[in-house]
Tab-separated table of C-alpha atoms in Angstrom:
chain	number	residue	atom	x	y	z
A	128	MET	CA	0.275	0.166	-0.103
A	129	VAL	CA	1.222	3.671	-0.659
A	130	VAL	CA	1.051	5.580	2.390
A	131	ASP	CA	1.490	9.682	3.134
A	132	GLY	CA	5.053	10.186	3.105
A	133	ARG	CA	6.254	7.363	0.806
A	134	ALA	CA	4.412	7.841	-2.385
A	135	PRO	CA	5.853	10.181	-5.116
A	136	ASP	CA	4.900	13.514	-5.483
A	137	PRO	CA	3.568	14.100	-9.165
A	138	ARG	CA	4.299	18.080	-8.877
A	139	GLU	CA	7.948	17.066	-9.109
A	140	ALA	CA	7.413	16.143	-12.645
A	141	ARG	CA	8.596	18.844	-15.571
A	142	SER	CA	8.431	16.455	-18.289
A	143	THR	CA	6.298	13.541	-19.464
A	144	PRO	CA	9.047	11.300	-19.511
A	145	GLU	CA	9.844	12.478	-15.849
A	146	PHE	CA	6.207	11.738	-14.834
A	147	ILE	CA	5.929	7.957	-16.413
A	148	ALA	CA	9.264	7.648	-14.166
A	149	LEU	CA	7.388	9.012	-10.806
A	150	LEU	CA	4.112	6.381	-12.152
A	151	ARG	CA	7.043	3.615	-12.542
A	152	LEU	CA	8.057	4.548	-8.911
A	153	LEU	CA	4.274	4.763	-7.320
A	154	LYS	CA	3.723	0.975	-8.763
A	155	ASP	CA	7.324	-0.368	-7.036
A	156	VAL	CA	6.326	1.935	-3.718
A	157	SER	CA	2.933	0.444	-3.869
A	158	GLY	CA	4.507	-3.256	-3.691
A	159	LEU	CA	1.545	-4.744	-6.265
A	160	THR	CA	1.905	-6.733	-8.978
A	161	PHE	CA	0.076	-5.773	-12.407
A	162	ARG	CA	-2.419	-8.618	-11.846
A	163	GLU	CA	-3.037	-7.297	-8.469
A	164	LEU	CA	-3.358	-3.851	-9.581
A	165	SER	CA	-6.244	-4.772	-11.831
A	166	GLN	CA	-7.731	-6.986	-9.241
A	167	ARG	CA	-7.953	-3.806	-7.121
A	168	ALA	CA	-9.400	-1.727	-9.856
A	169	GLU	CA	-11.873	-4.002	-10.664
A	170	ALA	CA	-13.375	-4.351	-7.151
A	171	VAL	CA	-14.045	-0.264	-7.091
A	172	GLY	CA	-15.518	-0.521	-10.761
A	173	ASP	CA	-12.559	0.642	-12.771
A	174	VAL	CA	-11.213	-0.970	-15.592
A	175	LEU	CA	-7.407	-1.322	-15.760
A	176	PRO	CA	-5.930	-4.719	-17.646
A	177	ARG	CA	-2.700	-5.881	-16.829
A	178	SER	CA	-1.365	-4.927	-20.382
A	179	THR	CA	-2.575	-1.739	-20.154
A	180	ILE	CA	-0.533	-1.309	-16.992
A	181	ALA	CA	2.278	-2.299	-18.734
A	182	ASN	CA	1.621	-0.213	-21.921
A	183	MET	CA	1.038	2.586	-19.901
A	184	LEU	CA	4.424	2.373	-17.913
A	185	GLY	CA	6.621	1.918	-21.268
A	186	ARG	CA	4.739	4.804	-23.285
A	187	THR	CA	6.388	8.404	-24.076
A	188	SER	CA	2.906	10.423	-23.686
A	189	VAL	CA	0.530	10.588	-20.203
A	190	PRO	CA	-2.139	8.414	-20.105
A	191	ARG	CA	-5.775	8.706	-20.992
A	192	GLU	CA	-7.222	10.548	-17.788
A	193	GLU	CA	-9.464	7.856	-16.753
A	194	LEU	CA	-6.603	5.166	-16.869
A	195	LEU	CA	-4.461	7.353	-14.779
A	196	ALA	CA	-7.110	7.954	-12.076
A	197	ALA	CA	-7.712	4.112	-12.132
A	198	PHE	CA	-4.000	3.633	-11.828
A	199	VAL	CA	-2.968	5.516	-9.063
A	200	ARG	CA	-6.149	4.842	-6.913
A	201	ALA	CA	-5.144	1.101	-7.455
A	202	CYS	CA	-1.823	1.507	-6.229
A	203	GLY	CA	-3.567	3.003	-2.850
A	204	CYS	CA	-3.786	7.160	-3.601
A	205	GLY	CA	-6.438	9.064	-2.026
A	206	PRO	CA	-8.559	11.507	-3.615
A	207	ALA	CA	-6.447	14.493	-2.929
A	208	GLN	CA	-3.693	12.063	-3.995
A	209	VAL	CA	-5.592	11.230	-7.416
A	210	ALA	CA	-6.495	15.087	-8.029
A	211	ASP	CA	-2.906	15.822	-7.837
A	212	TRP	CA	-1.744	13.588	-10.665
A	213	LEU	CA	-4.676	14.400	-12.729
A	214	ALA	CA	-3.754	18.042	-12.734
A	215	VAL	CA	0.013	17.499	-13.359
A	216	ARG	CA	-1.145	15.201	-16.232
A	217	LYS	CA	-3.456	18.229	-17.304
A	218	GLU	CA	-0.569	20.590	-17.540
A	219	LEU	CA	1.707	18.330	-19.327
A	220	ALA	CA	-0.891	17.923	-22.014
A	221	VAL	CA	-1.761	21.675	-22.314
A	222	HIS	CA	1.820	22.540	-22.837
A	223	GLY	CA	2.248	20.379	-25.413
A	224	GLU	CA	4.803	18.101	-23.840
A	225	ARG	CA	3.208	15.075	-25.504
A	226	ALA	CA	4.314	14.194	-29.190
A	227	GLY	CA	1.376	14.424	-32.098
A	228	THR	CA	-1.799	15.620	-31.862
A	229	ALA	CA	-3.234	11.982	-32.186
A	230	GLN	CA	-2.207	11.311	-28.602
A	231	ALA	CA	-3.096	14.615	-27.195
A	232	SER	CA	-5.988	13.177	-25.813
A	233	GLY	CA	-4.463	10.118	-24.384
A	234	SER	CA	-5.869	7.708	-26.802
A	235	ALA	CA	-4.493	3.855	-26.865
A	236	PRO	CA	-1.227	2.970	-28.016
A	237	GLU	CA	-0.756	2.845	-32.015
A	238	ALA	CA	-1.204	-0.832	-33.337
A	239	THR	CA	1.670	-2.210	-35.030
A	240	ALA	CA	1.789	-4.488	-38.024
A	241	GLY	CA	-2.059	-5.160	-37.124
A	242	HIS	CA	-1.832	-6.111	-33.591
A	243	ALA	CA	-4.212	-4.198	-30.921
A	244	PRO	CA	-3.423	-2.938	-27.638
A	245	GLU	CA	-5.197	-4.196	-24.863
A	246	PRO	CA	-7.405	-7.336	-25.749
A	247	PRO	CA	-9.396	-9.041	-22.914
A	248	THR	CA	-7.662	-11.872	-21.785
A	249	VAL	CA	-10.137	-14.958	-22.608
A	250	PRO	CA	-8.997	-18.166	-20.676
A	251	LEU	CA	-9.461	-21.053	-22.542
A	252	SER	CA	-11.418	-23.825	-21.074
A	253	GLU	CA	-10.364	-27.465	-20.506
A	254	PRO	CA	-12.559	-30.804	-22.468
A	255	PRO	CA	-14.652	-33.035	-20.261
A	256	THR	CA	-12.888	-36.053	-19.253
A	257	VAL	CA	-15.134	-38.972	-20.691
A	258	PRO	CA	-14.690	-41.742	-18.025
A	259	LEU	CA	-13.763	-45.052	-19.339
A	260	SER	CA	-17.124	-47.820	-19.324
A	261	GLY	CA	-16.913	-51.127	-17.675
A	262	THR	CA	-16.866	-54.321	-18.847
A	263	ALA	CA	-20.149	-55.920	-19.827
A	264	PRO	CA	-21.612	-58.922	-17.516
A	265	ALA	CA	-21.525	-62.305	-18.522
A	266	ARG	CA	-24.804	-63.506	-20.311
A	267	ARG	CA	-24.910	-67.131	-18.632
A	268	ARG	CA	-23.805	-69.147	-15.782
A	269	ARG	CA	-20.093	-71.342	-16.279
A	270	PRO	CA	-18.985	-73.887	-13.894
A	271	ARG	CA	-17.697	-72.785	-11.013
A	272	THR	CA	-13.787	-74.052	-12.563
A	273	VAL	CA	-14.181	-72.363	-15.805
A	274	VAL	CA	-15.512	-69.054	-13.627
A	275	ALA	CA	-13.014	-68.736	-11.590
A	276	ALA	CA	-10.161	-69.658	-14.539
A	277	ALA	CA	-11.729	-66.635	-16.097
A	278	VAL	CA	-11.117	-64.147	-13.204
A	279	ALA	CA	-7.904	-65.004	-13.024
A	280	LEU	CA	-7.167	-64.398	-16.282
A	281	VAL	CA	-9.412	-60.863	-16.297
A	282	VAL	CA	-6.968	-60.168	-13.183
A	283	LEU	CA	-4.008	-61.286	-14.859
A	284	ALA	CA	-5.010	-59.072	-17.977
A	285	ALA	CA	-5.985	-56.001	-16.236
A	286	ALA	CA	-2.489	-55.965	-13.958
A	287	ALA	CA	-0.555	-56.298	-17.685
A	288	VAL	CA	-2.905	-53.151	-19.051
A	289	THR	CA	-2.235	-51.127	-15.357
A	290	VAL	CA	1.622	-51.874	-15.990
A	291	THR	CA	1.395	-50.684	-19.719
A	292	LEU	CA	-0.851	-47.480	-19.065
A	293	LEU	CA	1.501	-46.654	-15.784
A	294	LEU	CA	4.458	-47.030	-18.193
A	295	ARG	CA	3.174	-45.000	-21.273
A	296	ASN	CA	1.887	-42.260	-18.636
A	297	ASP	CA	5.233	-42.033	-17.082
A	298	ASP	CA	6.763	-41.875	-20.470
A	299	ASP	CA	4.012	-39.262	-21.668
A	300	ARG	CA	4.325	-36.409	-18.699
A	301	PRO	CA	5.559	-33.303	-19.541
A	302	GLU	CA	9.254	-33.552	-17.925
A	303	SER	CA	9.778	-36.930	-19.455
A	304	ARG	CA	9.789	-35.716	-22.748
A	305	ARG	CA	13.268	-34.937	-24.867
A	306	VAL	CA	14.564	-31.432	-23.892
A	307	THR	CA	15.970	-29.784	-27.243
A	308	GLY	CA	18.223	-26.990	-27.539
A	309	PRO	CA	18.189	-23.697	-29.602
A	310	VAL	CA	19.153	-24.320	-33.449
A	311	ALA	CA	20.052	-20.803	-35.547
A	312	GLY	CA	17.303	-20.774	-38.322
A	313	ARG	CA	15.500	-23.857	-37.239
A	314	THR	CA	11.445	-23.886	-36.893
A	315	VAL	CA	10.580	-24.883	-33.832
A	316	GLN	CA	7.711	-24.861	-30.875
A	317	ILE	CA	8.970	-23.378	-27.700
A	318	ARG	CA	7.581	-25.957	-25.112
A	319	SER	CA	7.283	-25.605	-21.541
A	320	VAL	CA	9.242	-28.406	-19.651
A	321	HIS	CA	6.780	-27.575	-16.505
A	322	SER	CA	3.669	-27.734	-18.395
A	323	GLY	CA	4.023	-29.632	-21.282
A	324	PHE	CA	2.691	-27.287	-23.557
A	325	CYS	CA	3.716	-24.592	-26.456
A	326	LEU	CA	4.102	-20.920	-27.110
A	327	SER	CA	1.073	-19.670	-29.150
A	328	GLU	CA	-0.595	-16.447	-30.091
A	329	LYS	CA	-4.818	-16.660	-29.877
A	330	ARG	CA	-6.220	-16.861	-33.413
A	331	ASP	CA	-8.895	-14.325	-32.282
A	332	SER	CA	-6.552	-11.849	-30.652
A	333	ASP	CA	-4.670	-9.107	-32.460
A	334	SER	CA	-2.337	-8.168	-29.495
A	335	GLY	CA	0.563	-10.540	-30.173
A	336	GLU	CA	0.440	-11.803	-26.538
A	337	LEU	CA	1.593	-15.207	-25.541
A	338	TYR	CA	-0.040	-18.196	-24.375
A	339	GLN	CA	0.575	-21.790	-23.528
A	340	VAL	CA	-1.735	-24.141	-25.034
A	341	PRO	CA	-1.587	-27.509	-26.061
A	342	CYS	CA	1.616	-28.743	-28.602
A	343	GLU	CA	-0.967	-30.926	-30.762
A	344	GLN	CA	-2.843	-27.675	-32.165
A	345	GLU	CA	-1.514	-25.764	-35.106
A	346	THR	CA	0.475	-22.867	-33.033
A	347	ILE	CA	1.013	-19.854	-34.533
A	348	PRO	CA	2.996	-18.150	-35.230
A	349	ARG	CA	6.293	-19.776	-36.571
A	350	PHE	CA	8.890	-19.448	-34.255
A	351	SER	CA	12.979	-19.575	-35.160
A	352	LEU	CA	15.665	-18.325	-33.727
A	353	GLY	CA	18.795	-16.150	-35.390
A	354	PRO	CA	21.721	-15.557	-33.327
A	355	LEU	CA	22.925	-11.818	-31.889
A	356	ASP	CA	25.906	-10.698	-30.979
A	357	GLY	CA	27.480	-12.056	-27.743
A	358	ASP	CA	25.291	-14.700	-26.940
A	359	ALA	CA	22.059	-13.286	-27.263
A	360	TRP	CA	19.127	-14.584	-29.729
A	361	ARG	CA	16.406	-12.996	-31.334
A	362	ILE	CA	13.338	-15.308	-31.440
A	363	VAL	CA	11.680	-14.625	-35.105
A	364	THR	CA	8.328	-14.659	-35.693
A	365	ASP	CA	6.117	-15.599	-39.225
A	366	HIS	CA	2.512	-14.821	-38.859
A	367	PRO	CA	0.036	-15.884	-41.194
A	368	VAL	CA	-1.840	-12.640	-41.272
A	369	HIS	CA	1.052	-9.977	-39.605
A	370	LEU	CA	4.060	-11.595	-41.372
A	371	LYS	CA	7.488	-11.533	-39.916
A	372	GLY	CA	7.811	-10.135	-36.774
A	373	CYS	CA	9.746	-10.691	-33.294
A	374	THR	CA	8.946	-11.458	-29.654
A	375	GLY	CA	9.979	-9.603	-26.887
A	376	VAL	CA	9.179	-7.841	-23.542
A	377	TRP	CA	5.779	-5.624	-24.316
A	378	ASN	CA	7.294	-2.126	-24.618
A	379	GLY	CA	10.239	-3.061	-22.937
A	380	ILE	CA	8.834	-2.667	-19.545
A	381	ARG	CA	11.335	-4.119	-16.820
A	382	ASP	CA	9.136	-4.731	-14.427
A	383	ALA	CA	8.226	-8.629	-13.617
A	384	GLU	CA	4.628	-9.722	-14.682
A	385	ALA	CA	5.261	-7.609	-18.200
A	386	PRO	CA	3.696	-9.750	-20.873
A	387	LEU	CA	5.633	-11.258	-23.720
A	388	GLN	CA	4.607	-10.295	-26.993
A	389	ASP	CA	5.022	-10.605	-30.747
A	390	GLN	CA	5.432	-7.104	-32.676
A	391	GLU	CA	7.423	-5.764	-35.623
A	392	CYS	CA	11.479	-6.235	-34.799
A	393	GLY	CA	13.226	-2.835	-33.913
A	394	LYS	CA	10.358	-1.589	-31.765
A	395	ARG	CA	11.836	-2.592	-28.504
A	396	GLY	CA	15.637	-2.601	-28.622
A	397	ASP	CA	17.187	-5.142	-26.106
A	398	ALA	CA	14.047	-5.952	-24.829
A	399	GLU	CA	13.507	-8.456	-27.968
A	400	GLU	CA	16.903	-10.048	-27.388
A	401	PHE	CA	17.207	-13.060	-25.183
A	402	LEU	CA	19.939	-15.225	-23.084
A	403	ILE	CA	19.234	-18.653	-23.698
A	404	GLU	CA	21.011	-20.862	-20.797
A	405	PRO	CA	20.843	-24.537	-20.363
A	406	VAL	CA	19.872	-25.555	-16.848
A	407	GLY	CA	21.108	-29.205	-15.044
A	408	ARG	CA	23.005	-31.837	-15.950
A	409	PRO	CA	21.934	-33.519	-18.257
A	410	VAL	CA	20.121	-30.495	-19.425
A	411	GLU	CA	16.630	-30.427	-18.041
A	412	GLY	CA	15.935	-27.504	-20.061
A	413	TYR	CA	16.212	-23.857	-20.940
A	414	ARG	CA	16.053	-20.372	-19.553
A	415	ILE	CA	15.093	-17.795	-21.719
A	416	ARG	CA	15.905	-14.497	-20.393
A	417	PRO	CA	15.143	-10.941	-21.423
A	418	ALA	CA	18.318	-9.212	-21.964
A	419	HIS	CA	17.675	-5.938	-20.808
A	420	THR	CA	16.547	-7.249	-17.364
A	421	ARG	CA	18.477	-10.830	-17.343
A	422	LEU	CA	14.662	-11.730	-15.676
A	423	CYS	CA	13.351	-15.502	-16.954
A	424	VAL	CA	10.261	-16.152	-19.044
A	425	GLY	CA	7.721	-18.180	-17.542
A	426	ALA	CA	4.063	-18.483	-17.401
A	427	GLU	CA	2.231	-16.270	-14.686
A	428	GLY	CA	1.998	-17.702	-11.582
A	429	ASN	CA	3.932	-20.560	-12.329
A	430	SER	CA	1.058	-21.804	-14.095
A	431	LYS	CA	0.672	-25.166	-15.347
A	432	GLU	CA	-2.714	-24.506	-16.668
A	433	ARG	CA	-3.943	-24.467	-20.658
A	434	GLY	CA	-4.084	-20.541	-21.518
A	435	ALA	CA	-1.930	-19.125	-18.827
A	436	GLU	CA	-0.268	-16.004	-20.261
A	437	LEU	CA	3.833	-15.729	-20.891
A	438	VAL	CA	5.148	-13.105	-18.842
A	439	GLN	CA	8.657	-11.732	-17.635
A	440	THR	CA	9.087	-13.207	-14.417
A	441	GLY	CA	11.821	-13.925	-11.559
A	442	CYS	CA	15.073	-16.394	-12.000
A	443	ASP	CA	15.234	-16.998	-8.018
A	444	ARG	CA	13.856	-20.560	-8.589
A	445	ALA	CA	15.499	-23.082	-10.658
A	446	ASP	CA	12.206	-25.121	-11.182
A	447	ARG	CA	10.617	-26.512	-14.401
A	448	GLY	CA	8.250	-23.355	-14.830
A	449	ASN	CA	10.858	-21.130	-15.865
A	450	LEU	CA	12.697	-23.868	-18.401
A	451	PHE	CA	11.400	-24.489	-22.092
A	452	SER	CA	12.656	-26.879	-25.051
A	453	PHE	CA	12.908	-25.957	-28.781
A	454	ASP	CA	11.090	-28.554	-30.410
A	455	PRO	CA	11.892	-28.768	-34.317
A	456	VAL	CA	8.861	-29.227	-36.222
A	457	ALA	CA	7.941	-29.087	-39.911
A	458	ALA	CA	7.557	-25.519	-41.444
A	459	ALA	CA	4.183	-26.715	-42.595
A	460	THR	CA	2.873	-27.711	-39.278
A	461	ALA	CA	4.443	-24.927	-37.641
A	462	GLY	CA	1.582	-22.556	-38.003
A	463	GLY	CA	-0.864	-20.983	-39.897
């Protein structure tokens, strides 16, 4: 929570970059995550998606009034503090601190390569589980010895099937699958060792944000890896609609929980460069670390659920939630 004496004073800002820097400081002082801020805003009737917060903190123009008010309220500011933030915002807007008339009213960020900002996040549902049916009863009586022998055979057969299923299930566990490292230029599916799901955009969204989905389905876009200077890599994308692009951290945000996003290359500097590091001996998986923060990529909340968003997160735990495999696939089946 922000308390008096700790929250930054927006009246110290003399320019838009200073104003945005104070907003970032306000979030840091609040100690709240993007998800928590969004939940706090929703609880009082404000609309504040996590991706909107990330976008606002990475912009070079002042945010819309309603967005700014919702954000500072969620950070714990009272009515007087909210009024101060809005007054400074208005003064910066009037004095032409922002670039371009298109952003003068605090409009939403520009769409790039057809990627529209701030899409609603719609969780994907799991398919229902259909129980296996039991065996049919015998239609007529048999001699006791024959029945006993038949029962013994059924028990042995059931035991064999159980062992087979256990072995098969053990082989099918996500952590049992072979882990493959990065190879330049090869089309891959990027699979989470933790969940067994693969990275993909949602087909009904132009946001470019990445989620984990079943690897068996057709994932989009196609991913490949391009080596950069030093040990860094670029995750290159080939989208069926938006064509060539790069994966990066939304607007170059440095905060944990900033979402990953596919977009045009060159928009986010070193926020679309990654270090890819093997973990374990033998290798259990590879960490993907954004070069601008040296944090890690992982499913939000270390989730193993289908539809979980991929975000920038801490590397303090060497668990499978931050480990990936770069599974080679045929280009024709890698994307739309």
